[in-house]
PDB file of C-alpha atoms in Angstrom:
ATOM      1  CA  MET A   1      12.172  26.899 212.517  1.00  0.00           C
ATOM      2  CA  SER A   2      10.836  24.171 210.274  1.00  0.00           C
ATOM      3  CA  THR A   3       8.718  21.708 211.733  1.00  0.00           C
ATOM      4  CA  ILE A   4       8.347  18.003 211.312  1.00  0.00           C
ATOM      5  CA  LEU A   5       5.579  16.205 211.252  1.00  0.00           C
ATOM      6  CA  PHE A   6       5.157  12.497 211.789  1.00  0.00           C
ATOM      7  CA  ARG A   7       1.793  10.920 211.313  1.00  0.00           C
ATOM      8  CA  VAL A   8       1.740   7.321 212.700  1.00  0.00           C
ATOM      9  CA  PHE A   9      -1.355   4.918 211.405  1.00  0.00           C
ATOM     10  CA  ARG A  10      -2.164   2.189 213.645  1.00  0.00           C
ATOM     11  CA  ASN A  11      -5.169  -0.293 212.841  1.00  0.00           C
ATOM     12  CA  ASN A  12      -7.368   2.485 210.916  1.00  0.00           C
ATOM     13  CA  SER A  13      -7.465   4.372 214.110  1.00  0.00           C
ATOM     14  CA  TYR A  14      -7.385   8.658 213.820  1.00  0.00           C
ATOM     15  CA  PRO A  15      -3.743   9.311 213.023  1.00  0.00           C
ATOM     16  CA  VAL A  16      -1.744  10.549 216.227  1.00  0.00           C
ATOM     17  CA  ILE A  17       0.579  13.350 214.652  1.00  0.00           C
ATOM     18  CA  ARG A  18       3.922  14.184 216.615  1.00  0.00           C
ATOM     19  CA  SER A  19       5.842  17.286 215.951  1.00  0.00           C
ATOM     20  CA  CYS A  20       9.347  18.690 216.762  1.00  0.00           C
ATOM     21  CA  SER A  21      11.862  21.500 215.293  1.00  0.00           C
ATOM     22  CA  ALA A  22      14.364  21.213 213.282  1.00  0.00           C
ATOM     23  CA  GLN A  23      16.390  23.703 212.025  1.00  0.00           C
ATOM     24  CA  SER A  24      17.916  21.739 209.021  1.00  0.00           C
ATOM     25  CA  LEU A  25      17.244  22.972 205.503  1.00  0.00           C
ATOM     26  CA  THR A  26      18.540  19.728 204.212  1.00  0.00           C
ATOM     27  CA  SER A  27      17.271  16.194 204.660  1.00  0.00           C
ATOM     28  CA  ASN A  28      20.711  14.388 205.436  1.00  0.00           C
ATOM     29  CA  ILE A  29      20.915  16.133 209.012  1.00  0.00           C
ATOM     30  CA  CYS A  30      16.999  15.853 209.233  1.00  0.00           C
ATOM     31  CA  ARG A  31      17.764  11.804 208.642  1.00  0.00           C
ATOM     32  CA  GLN A  32      20.545  12.326 211.622  1.00  0.00           C
ATOM     33  CA  ARG A  33      18.356  14.256 213.858  1.00  0.00           C
ATOM     34  CA  TYR A  34      15.492  11.757 213.880  1.00  0.00           C
ATOM     35  CA  SER A  35      17.125   8.212 212.650  1.00  0.00           C
ATOM     36  CA  SER A  36      15.561   7.113 216.191  1.00  0.00           C
ATOM     37  CA  PHE A  37      12.656   6.730 214.924  1.00  0.00           C
ATOM     38  CA  PRO A  38      11.726   3.782 212.916  1.00  0.00           C
ATOM     39  CA  LEU A  39      10.317   4.045 209.476  1.00  0.00           C
ATOM     40  CA  THR A  40       8.097   1.073 210.570  1.00  0.00           C
ATOM     41  CA  SER A  41       6.639   3.147 213.120  1.00  0.00           C
ATOM     42  CA  ALA A  42       6.522   6.830 211.683  1.00  0.00           C
ATOM     43  CA  PRO A  43       5.934   6.071 207.642  1.00  0.00           C
ATOM     44  CA  TYR A  44       4.974   9.540 206.883  1.00  0.00           C
ATOM     45  CA  ARG A  45       8.040  11.826 207.971  1.00  0.00           C
ATOM     46  CA  PHE A  46       7.262  14.867 206.346  1.00  0.00           C
ATOM     47  CA  GLY A  47       8.606  18.726 207.038  1.00  0.00           C
ATOM     48  CA  ASN A  48       7.942  21.881 205.451  1.00  0.00           C
ATOM     49  CA  TRP A  49      11.046  23.043 203.415  1.00  0.00           C
ATOM     50  CA  GLU A  50      12.168  26.813 204.653  1.00  0.00           C
ATOM     51  CA  ASN A  51      12.986  28.153 201.051  1.00  0.00           C
ATOM     52  CA  GLY A  52       9.742  28.211 199.432  1.00  0.00           C
ATOM     53  CA  GLY A  53       7.350  26.761 202.230  1.00  0.00           C
ATOM     54  CA  GLY A  54       6.535  23.393 200.408  1.00  0.00           C
ATOM     55  CA  VAL A  55       6.589  19.770 201.987  1.00  0.00           C
ATOM     56  CA  PHE A  56       9.239  17.237 202.030  1.00  0.00           C
ATOM     57  CA  HIS A  57      10.480  13.967 203.120  1.00  0.00           C
ATOM     58  CA  ILE A  58      12.729  13.700 205.642  1.00  0.00           C
ATOM     59  CA  SER A  59      14.387  11.040 203.061  1.00  0.00           C
ATOM     60  CA  ALA A  60      14.948  12.864 200.050  1.00  0.00           C
ATOM     61  CA  ASP A  61      17.798  14.658 199.424  1.00  0.00           C
ATOM     62  CA  ILE A  62      17.530  18.541 198.714  1.00  0.00           C
ATOM     63  CA  ASP A  63      20.402  21.416 197.722  1.00  0.00           C
ATOM     64  CA  PRO A  64      19.586  23.885 200.304  1.00  0.00           C
ATOM     65  CA  SER A  65      19.415  26.316 196.754  1.00  0.00           C
ATOM     66  CA  ALA A  66      16.646  24.570 195.759  1.00  0.00           C
ATOM     67  CA  ILE A  67      12.704  26.313 195.958  1.00  0.00           C
ATOM     68  CA  ILE A  68       9.830  24.265 196.583  1.00  0.00           C
ATOM     69  CA  GLU A  69       6.711  26.402 196.635  1.00  0.00           C
ATOM     70  CA  THR A  70       3.941  26.364 199.038  1.00  0.00           C
ATOM     71  CA  GLY A  71       1.479  23.272 197.991  1.00  0.00           C
ATOM     72  CA  ALA A  72       4.457  21.339 196.051  1.00  0.00           C
ATOM     73  CA  ILE A  73       5.387  18.350 197.561  1.00  0.00           C
ATOM     74  CA  VAL A  74       8.880  16.269 197.199  1.00  0.00           C
ATOM     75  CA  HIS A  75       8.591  12.375 198.114  1.00  0.00           C
ATOM     76  CA  SER A  76      10.468  10.078 199.535  1.00  0.00           C
ATOM     77  CA  SER A  77      14.029   9.328 198.121  1.00  0.00           C
ATOM     78  CA  ALA A  78      13.987  11.856 195.496  1.00  0.00           C
ATOM     79  CA  ILE A  79      16.840  13.653 194.515  1.00  0.00           C
ATOM     80  CA  ILE A  80      16.577  17.834 194.051  1.00  0.00           C
ATOM     81  CA  ALA A  81      19.970  19.124 192.670  1.00  0.00           C
ATOM     82  CA  SER A  82      21.108  22.832 193.076  1.00  0.00           C
ATOM     83  CA  ASP A  83      19.048  25.828 192.093  1.00  0.00           C
ATOM     84  CA  VAL A  84      16.201  23.805 191.046  1.00  0.00           C
ATOM     85  CA  CYS A  85      12.482  25.811 191.581  1.00  0.00           C
ATOM     86  CA  ILE A  86       9.557  24.182 191.722  1.00  0.00           C
ATOM     87  CA  GLY A  87       6.141  25.465 191.585  1.00  0.00           C
ATOM     88  CA  SER A  88       3.022  25.247 194.020  1.00  0.00           C
ATOM     89  CA  GLY A  89       1.061  21.730 193.208  1.00  0.00           C
ATOM     90  CA  SER A  90       3.567  20.206 191.969  1.00  0.00           C
ATOM     91  CA  ILE A  91       4.302  16.310 193.140  1.00  0.00           C
ATOM     92  CA  ILE A  92       7.564  15.010 192.791  1.00  0.00           C
ATOM     93  CA  GLY A  93       7.452  11.449 193.473  1.00  0.00           C
ATOM     94  CA  PRO A  94       9.677   8.664 195.083  1.00  0.00           C
ATOM     95  CA  SER A  95      13.145   8.366 193.754  1.00  0.00           C
ATOM     96  CA  VAL A  96      12.763  10.965 190.954  1.00  0.00           C
ATOM     97  CA  TYR A  97      15.830  12.949 190.177  1.00  0.00           C
ATOM     98  CA  ILE A  98      15.777  16.488 189.014  1.00  0.00           C
ATOM     99  CA  GLY A  99      19.332  18.290 187.662  1.00  0.00           C
ATOM    100  CA  CYS A 100      20.404  21.460 188.617  1.00  0.00           C
ATOM    101  CA  SER A 101      18.797  24.515 187.446  1.00  0.00           C
ATOM    102  CA  THR A 102      15.721  23.079 186.156  1.00  0.00           C
ATOM    103  CA  SER A 103      12.185  24.825 186.610  1.00  0.00           C
ATOM    104  CA  ILE A 104       9.349  22.921 187.103  1.00  0.00           C
ATOM    105  CA  GLY A 105       5.974  24.923 186.928  1.00  0.00           C
ATOM    106  CA  TYR A 106       2.871  24.593 188.898  1.00  0.00           C
ATOM    107  CA  ASN A 107       0.810  21.518 188.888  1.00  0.00           C
ATOM    108  CA  VAL A 108       3.620  19.305 187.244  1.00  0.00           C
ATOM    109  CA  LYS A 109       3.248  15.528 188.221  1.00  0.00           C
ATOM    110  CA  LEU A 110       6.650  13.815 187.943  1.00  0.00           C
ATOM    111  CA  SER A 111       7.018   9.783 188.746  1.00  0.00           C
ATOM    112  CA  ASN A 112       9.137   7.139 187.635  1.00  0.00           C
ATOM    113  CA  CYS A 113      11.991   9.428 185.835  1.00  0.00           C
ATOM    114  CA  SER A 114      14.931  11.344 185.708  1.00  0.00           C
ATOM    115  CA  VAL A 115      15.273  14.859 184.380  1.00  0.00           C
ATOM    116  CA  GLY A 116      18.284  16.461 183.103  1.00  0.00           C
ATOM    117  CA  SER A 117      20.259  20.246 183.814  1.00  0.00           C
ATOM    118  CA  SER A 118      18.704  23.380 183.090  1.00  0.00           C
ATOM    119  CA  CYS A 119      14.877  22.102 181.982  1.00  0.00           C
ATOM    120  CA  VAL A 120      11.921  23.497 181.830  1.00  0.00           C
ATOM    121  CA  ILE A 121       9.099  21.918 182.313  1.00  0.00           C
ATOM    122  CA  HIS A 122       5.518  23.949 182.239  1.00  0.00           C
ATOM    123  CA  HIS A 123       2.305  23.750 184.093  1.00  0.00           C
ATOM    124  CA  GLY A 124       0.452  20.722 183.974  1.00  0.00           C
ATOM    125  CA  ALA A 125       3.180  17.918 182.429  1.00  0.00           C
ATOM    126  CA  SER A 126       2.663  14.647 183.619  1.00  0.00           C
ATOM    127  CA  ILE A 127       5.746  12.579 183.120  1.00  0.00           C
ATOM    128  CA  GLY A 128       6.467   9.034 184.308  1.00  0.00           C
ATOM    129  CA  GLN A 129       2.763   7.456 184.325  1.00  0.00           C
ATOM    130  CA  ASP A 130       1.942   4.228 182.991  1.00  0.00           C
ATOM    131  CA  GLY A 131       1.875   3.701 179.209  1.00  0.00           C
ATOM    132  CA  PHE A 132      -1.128   2.378 177.676  1.00  0.00           C
ATOM    133  CA  GLY A 133      -0.356  -1.136 177.112  1.00  0.00           C
ATOM    134  CA  PHE A 134      -2.854  -4.246 177.876  1.00  0.00           C
ATOM    135  CA  PHE A 135      -2.907  -7.803 176.323  1.00  0.00           C
ATOM    136  CA  VAL A 136      -6.217  -9.087 174.906  1.00  0.00           C
ATOM    137  CA  SER A 137      -7.031 -12.783 174.662  1.00  0.00           C
ATOM    138  CA  GLU A 138     -10.665 -14.188 174.143  1.00  0.00           C
ATOM    139  CA  GLY A 139     -12.393 -11.056 175.374  1.00  0.00           C
ATOM    140  CA  ILE A 140     -10.043 -10.473 178.617  1.00  0.00           C
ATOM    141  CA  VAL A 141      -8.183  -7.196 178.751  1.00  0.00           C
ATOM    142  CA  THR A 142      -4.815  -7.436 181.031  1.00  0.00           C
ATOM    143  CA  LYS A 143      -2.752  -4.572 181.658  1.00  0.00           C
ATOM    144  CA  LYS A 144       0.946  -5.401 180.520  1.00  0.00           C
ATOM    145  CA  PRO A 145       3.451  -4.378 183.404  1.00  0.00           C
ATOM    146  CA  GLN A 146       4.488  -0.768 182.713  1.00  0.00           C
ATOM    147  CA  LEU A 147       8.063  -0.897 185.163  1.00  0.00           C
ATOM    148  CA  LEU A 148      10.762   1.426 183.649  1.00  0.00           C
ATOM    149  CA  HIS A 149      11.406   5.247 183.494  1.00  0.00           C
ATOM    150  CA  VAL A 150      11.355   8.241 181.988  1.00  0.00           C
ATOM    151  CA  LYS A 151      14.826   9.659 180.973  1.00  0.00           C
ATOM    152  CA  ILE A 152      15.215  13.420 180.173  1.00  0.00           C
ATOM    153  CA  GLY A 153      18.255  15.122 179.107  1.00  0.00           C
ATOM    154  CA  SER A 154      19.749  18.332 179.521  1.00  0.00           C
ATOM    155  CA  ASN A 155      18.403  21.652 178.217  1.00  0.00           C
ATOM    156  CA  VAL A 156      14.856  20.160 177.345  1.00  0.00           C
ATOM    157  CA  GLU A 157      12.199  22.419 177.325  1.00  0.00           C
ATOM    158  CA  ILE A 158       8.314  20.537 177.824  1.00  0.00           C
ATOM    159  CA  GLY A 159       5.087  22.571 177.282  1.00  0.00           C
ATOM    160  CA  ALA A 160       2.165  22.644 179.570  1.00  0.00           C
ATOM    161  CA  ASN A 161      -0.240  19.413 179.867  1.00  0.00           C
ATOM    162  CA  THR A 162       2.188  17.502 178.115  1.00  0.00           C
ATOM    163  CA  CYS A 163       2.145  13.542 179.016  1.00  0.00           C
ATOM    164  CA  ILE A 164       5.362  11.254 178.735  1.00  0.00           C
ATOM    165  CA  ASP A 165       4.654   7.665 179.616  1.00  0.00           C
ATOM    166  CA  ARG A 166       7.414   5.507 181.370  1.00  0.00           C
ATOM    167  CA  GLY A 167       8.388   2.411 180.003  1.00  0.00           C
ATOM    168  CA  SER A 168       7.409  -1.118 179.409  1.00  0.00           C
ATOM    169  CA  TRP A 169      10.451  -2.797 177.731  1.00  0.00           C
ATOM    170  CA  ARG A 170      12.961  -0.136 177.419  1.00  0.00           C
ATOM    171  CA  ASP A 171      13.178   3.456 179.175  1.00  0.00           C
ATOM    172  CA  THR A 172      11.237   6.433 177.343  1.00  0.00           C
ATOM    173  CA  THR A 173      14.053   8.904 176.408  1.00  0.00           C
ATOM    174  CA  ILE A 174      14.042  12.627 175.459  1.00  0.00           C
ATOM    175  CA  GLY A 175      17.593  13.684 174.264  1.00  0.00           C
ATOM    176  CA  ASP A 176      19.607  16.724 174.944  1.00  0.00           C
ATOM    177  CA  ASP A 177      18.507  19.987 173.994  1.00  0.00           C
ATOM    178  CA  SER A 178      14.805  18.947 172.390  1.00  0.00           C
ATOM    179  CA  LYS A 179      12.033  21.134 172.662  1.00  0.00           C
ATOM    180  CA  ILE A 180       8.159  20.144 173.281  1.00  0.00           C
ATOM    181  CA  ASP A 181       5.192  21.891 172.711  1.00  0.00           C
ATOM    182  CA  ASN A 182       2.169  21.866 174.614  1.00  0.00           C
ATOM    183  CA  LEU A 183      -0.405  19.131 174.758  1.00  0.00           C
ATOM    184  CA  VAL A 184       2.170  16.387 173.505  1.00  0.00           C
ATOM    185  CA  GLN A 185       1.486  12.754 174.077  1.00  0.00           C
ATOM    186  CA  ILE A 186       4.792  10.464 174.185  1.00  0.00           C
ATOM    187  CA  GLY A 187       3.830   6.640 174.771  1.00  0.00           C
ATOM    188  CA  HIS A 188       5.996   3.846 176.465  1.00  0.00           C
ATOM    189  CA  ASN A 189       9.043   3.260 175.146  1.00  0.00           C
ATOM    190  CA  VAL A 190       9.360   6.156 172.269  1.00  0.00           C
ATOM    191  CA  ALA A 191      13.068   6.819 171.761  1.00  0.00           C
ATOM    192  CA  ILE A 192      13.519  10.933 170.952  1.00  0.00           C
ATOM    193  CA  GLY A 193      16.895  12.056 169.809  1.00  0.00           C
ATOM    194  CA  CYS A 194      18.582  15.104 170.328  1.00  0.00           C
ATOM    195  CA  SER A 195      17.570  18.571 169.564  1.00  0.00           C
ATOM    196  CA  CYS A 196      14.142  17.343 168.382  1.00  0.00           C
ATOM    197  CA  ILE A 197      11.644  19.825 167.510  1.00  0.00           C
ATOM    198  CA  ILE A 198       7.848  18.764 168.246  1.00  0.00           C
ATOM    199  CA  CYS A 199       5.144  21.019 167.987  1.00  0.00           C
ATOM    200  CA  GLY A 200       1.729  21.427 169.692  1.00  0.00           C
ATOM    201  CA  GLN A 201      -0.875  18.088 169.809  1.00  0.00           C
ATOM    202  CA  VAL A 202       1.514  15.402 168.304  1.00  0.00           C
ATOM    203  CA  GLY A 203       0.985  12.342 169.290  1.00  0.00           C
ATOM    204  CA  ILE A 204       3.759   9.721 169.344  1.00  0.00           C
ATOM    205  CA  ALA A 205       2.746   6.019 169.355  1.00  0.00           C
ATOM    206  CA  GLY A 206       4.552   3.565 171.859  1.00  0.00           C
ATOM    207  CA  SER A 207       7.872   2.104 171.155  1.00  0.00           C
ATOM    208  CA  ALA A 208       8.431   4.665 168.084  1.00  0.00           C
ATOM    209  CA  THR A 209      12.200   6.016 167.554  1.00  0.00           C
ATOM    210  CA  LEU A 210      12.905   9.447 166.186  1.00  0.00           C
ATOM    211  CA  GLY A 211      16.727  10.565 165.250  1.00  0.00           C
ATOM    212  CA  ASP A 212      18.631  13.530 165.898  1.00  0.00           C
ATOM    213  CA  TYR A 213      17.438  17.197 164.441  1.00  0.00           C
ATOM    214  CA  VAL A 214      13.632  15.473 163.571  1.00  0.00           C
ATOM    215  CA  THR A 215      10.727  18.134 163.544  1.00  0.00           C
ATOM    216  CA  LEU A 216       7.192  17.100 163.701  1.00  0.00           C
ATOM    217  CA  GLY A 217       4.524  19.770 162.794  1.00  0.00           C
ATOM    218  CA  GLY A 218       1.516  20.591 164.860  1.00  0.00           C
ATOM    219  CA  ARG A 219      -0.912  17.723 165.366  1.00  0.00           C
ATOM    220  CA  ALA A 220       1.314  14.799 163.328  1.00  0.00           C
ATOM    221  CA  MET A 221       1.061  11.411 164.417  1.00  0.00           C
ATOM    222  CA  VAL A 222       3.423   8.687 164.556  1.00  0.00           C
ATOM    223  CA  ARG A 223       2.452   5.456 164.542  1.00  0.00           C
ATOM    224  CA  ASP A 224       3.883   2.491 167.100  1.00  0.00           C
ATOM    225  CA  HIS A 225       7.148   0.770 166.402  1.00  0.00           C
ATOM    226  CA  VAL A 226       8.323   2.943 163.214  1.00  0.00           C
ATOM    227  CA  SER A 227      11.649   4.825 163.209  1.00  0.00           C
ATOM    228  CA  ILE A 228      12.406   8.427 161.790  1.00  0.00           C
ATOM    229  CA  ALA A 229      15.770   8.956 160.620  1.00  0.00           C
ATOM    230  CA  SER A 230      17.697  12.018 161.637  1.00  0.00           C
ATOM    231  CA  LYS A 231      16.973  16.025 159.914  1.00  0.00           C
ATOM    232  CA  VAL A 232      13.547  14.780 158.791  1.00  0.00           C
ATOM    233  CA  ARG A 233      10.937  16.983 159.099  1.00  0.00           C
ATOM    234  CA  ILE A 234       7.183  16.016 158.946  1.00  0.00           C
ATOM    235  CA  ALA A 235       4.221  18.599 157.920  1.00  0.00           C
ATOM    236  CA  ALA A 236       1.118  19.575 160.423  1.00  0.00           C
ATOM    237  CA  ASN A 237      -1.244  17.124 160.295  1.00  0.00           C
ATOM    238  CA  SER A 238       0.813  14.348 158.795  1.00  0.00           C
ATOM    239  CA  GLY A 239       0.529  10.518 159.770  1.00  0.00           C
ATOM    240  CA  VAL A 240       3.736   8.402 159.772  1.00  0.00           C
ATOM    241  CA  THR A 241       2.646   4.896 159.180  1.00  0.00           C
ATOM    242  CA  ARG A 242       6.085   3.089 158.271  1.00  0.00           C
ATOM    243  CA  SER A 243       9.683   3.982 158.919  1.00  0.00           C
ATOM    244  CA  ILE A 244      11.461   6.635 156.911  1.00  0.00           C
ATOM    245  CA  VAL A 245      15.634   5.441 156.537  1.00  0.00           C
ATOM    246  CA  GLU A 246      16.747   8.268 154.464  1.00  0.00           C
ATOM    247  CA  PRO A 247      18.051  11.010 156.741  1.00  0.00           C
ATOM    248  CA  GLY A 248      16.882  14.532 155.829  1.00  0.00           C
ATOM    249  CA  GLY A 249      13.950  15.413 153.639  1.00  0.00           C
ATOM    250  CA  ASP A 250      10.694  16.769 154.293  1.00  0.00           C
ATOM    251  CA  TYR A 251       7.521  14.672 154.559  1.00  0.00           C
ATOM    252  CA  GLY A 252       4.050  15.171 154.413  1.00  0.00           C
ATOM    253  CA  GLY A 253      -0.161  13.525 154.272  1.00  0.00           C
ATOM    254  CA  PHE A 254      -1.337  10.791 155.510  1.00  0.00           C
ATOM    255  CA  PRO A 255       0.294   8.413 155.189  1.00  0.00           C
ATOM    256  CA  ALA A 256       3.450  10.841 155.441  1.00  0.00           C
ATOM    257  CA  VAL A 257       4.735  10.872 151.821  1.00  0.00           C
ATOM    258  CA  PRO A 258       7.940  12.844 150.256  1.00  0.00           C
ATOM    259  CA  ILE A 259       6.366  16.551 150.488  1.00  0.00           C
ATOM    260  CA  ARG A 260       6.660  16.949 147.097  1.00  0.00           C
ATOM    261  CA  GLU A 261       4.775  14.028 146.177  1.00  0.00           C
ATOM    262  CA  TRP A 262       2.407  15.158 148.456  1.00  0.00           C
ATOM    263  CA  ARG A 263       1.713  18.448 146.717  1.00  0.00           C
ATOM    264  CA  ARG A 264       1.668  17.076 143.466  1.00  0.00           C
ATOM    265  CA  TRP A 265      -0.997  14.649 144.724  1.00  0.00           C
ATOM    266  CA  ILE A 266      -2.880  17.900 146.608  1.00  0.00           C
ATOM    267  CA  ALA A 267      -2.935  19.589 143.323  1.00  0.00           C
ATOM    268  CA  TYR A 268      -4.227  16.898 141.381  1.00  0.00           C
ATOM    269  CA  THR A 269      -6.828  16.036 143.535  1.00  0.00           C
ATOM    270  CA  HIS A 270      -7.580  20.065 143.279  1.00  0.00           C
ATOM    271  CA  LYS A 271      -7.980  19.687 139.764  1.00  0.00           C
ATOM    272  CA  ILE A 272     -10.277  16.576 139.975  1.00  0.00           C
ATOM    273  CA  ASN A 273     -12.877  18.611 142.099  1.00  0.00           C
ATOM    274  CA  MET A 274     -12.617  22.148 140.228  1.00  0.00           C
ATOM    275  CA  GLU A 275     -13.615  19.878 136.710  1.00  0.00           C
ATOM    276  CA  ILE A 276     -16.404  17.929 138.643  1.00  0.00           C
ATOM    277  CA  SER A 277     -17.648  21.123 140.202  1.00  0.00           C
ATOM    278  CA  GLU A 278     -18.125  22.753 136.966  1.00  0.00           C
ATOM    279  CA  LYS A 279     -19.788  20.119 134.844  1.00  0.00           C
TER     280      LYS A 279
END
C-alpha cells in the first residue's frame, strides 16, 4: 500500500498534510481516484512509488515497470516509459520525457528535455538548465530568455557531471548513438549529430553545430556559432575557432589546423627552441 500526501498551503501558515492509501502503481489510476481534489486547493500531490520507494507527482505518466529509487523525485506531467531506472537523489522536472530502457544515475537533474530510449545518464549530470546568454548595454547586463529544450536521441551515453543547456533560439540536440564523457559542457542551441564521441572536459560554446561521427579529444574547445563537418576528428587540447567545412580529416592545435600542419609547426618550434638553448 502506498500513501498519497496532499500538502495544502494557506496564507503562509504551517502546511496541513492529509493522507490516504492507494493501491495503484500508475498515475492514471491516481488521477481517477483523486480527481475530486482540485489542483488549486492541493497543489502538491505526491505519492511514494512502490517500485523503488521514490516520490512522484500523481499527474506524472509512469509505466508500472519503471524503477524510481528512494530519494528520487518525479515532478508533474513527466512521462516515464517502460523499464526506466531512476537513481536515488535524481530529480525529473515537470514535462520531462524519458524513453524506454533508459538508465538515470544518482543525483541527475533533468528539466526541459526529452531523452530517447536505451540511454545511459551517469551520476550528477545536469540537463535542461538555462544557457549562459546575456544582453550587455551601457553597463547593464540583462538575461536573454532561455525557453526551449534539450532533445536527446536514442542509445546516447552522457558522462558524470556533464552539463547540457537548454536552447534559446533552437533546441539543443544530441543525435542517436553519440557518447559523451564526464565533465563536458555543452552550451545552449548546440546541435550534435549522430554517433559523435566527445571526450572528457570538452567545452562546446553556444550555437555550435557538429555533423555525424565527429570526435573531440579531451579538453578540446569549440567556439560559438561554428560548424564542424561530419567525420572530422579534433585532437586533445585543441581549439576550433572557425568552421571546418570539409568532411573527414584530423585537426589539432590552437587555432585548430590540419593535423600535419600542426605537427610541422610543433617540430619547427621545437627545433628553434633547441637552437636557442644551444647558444
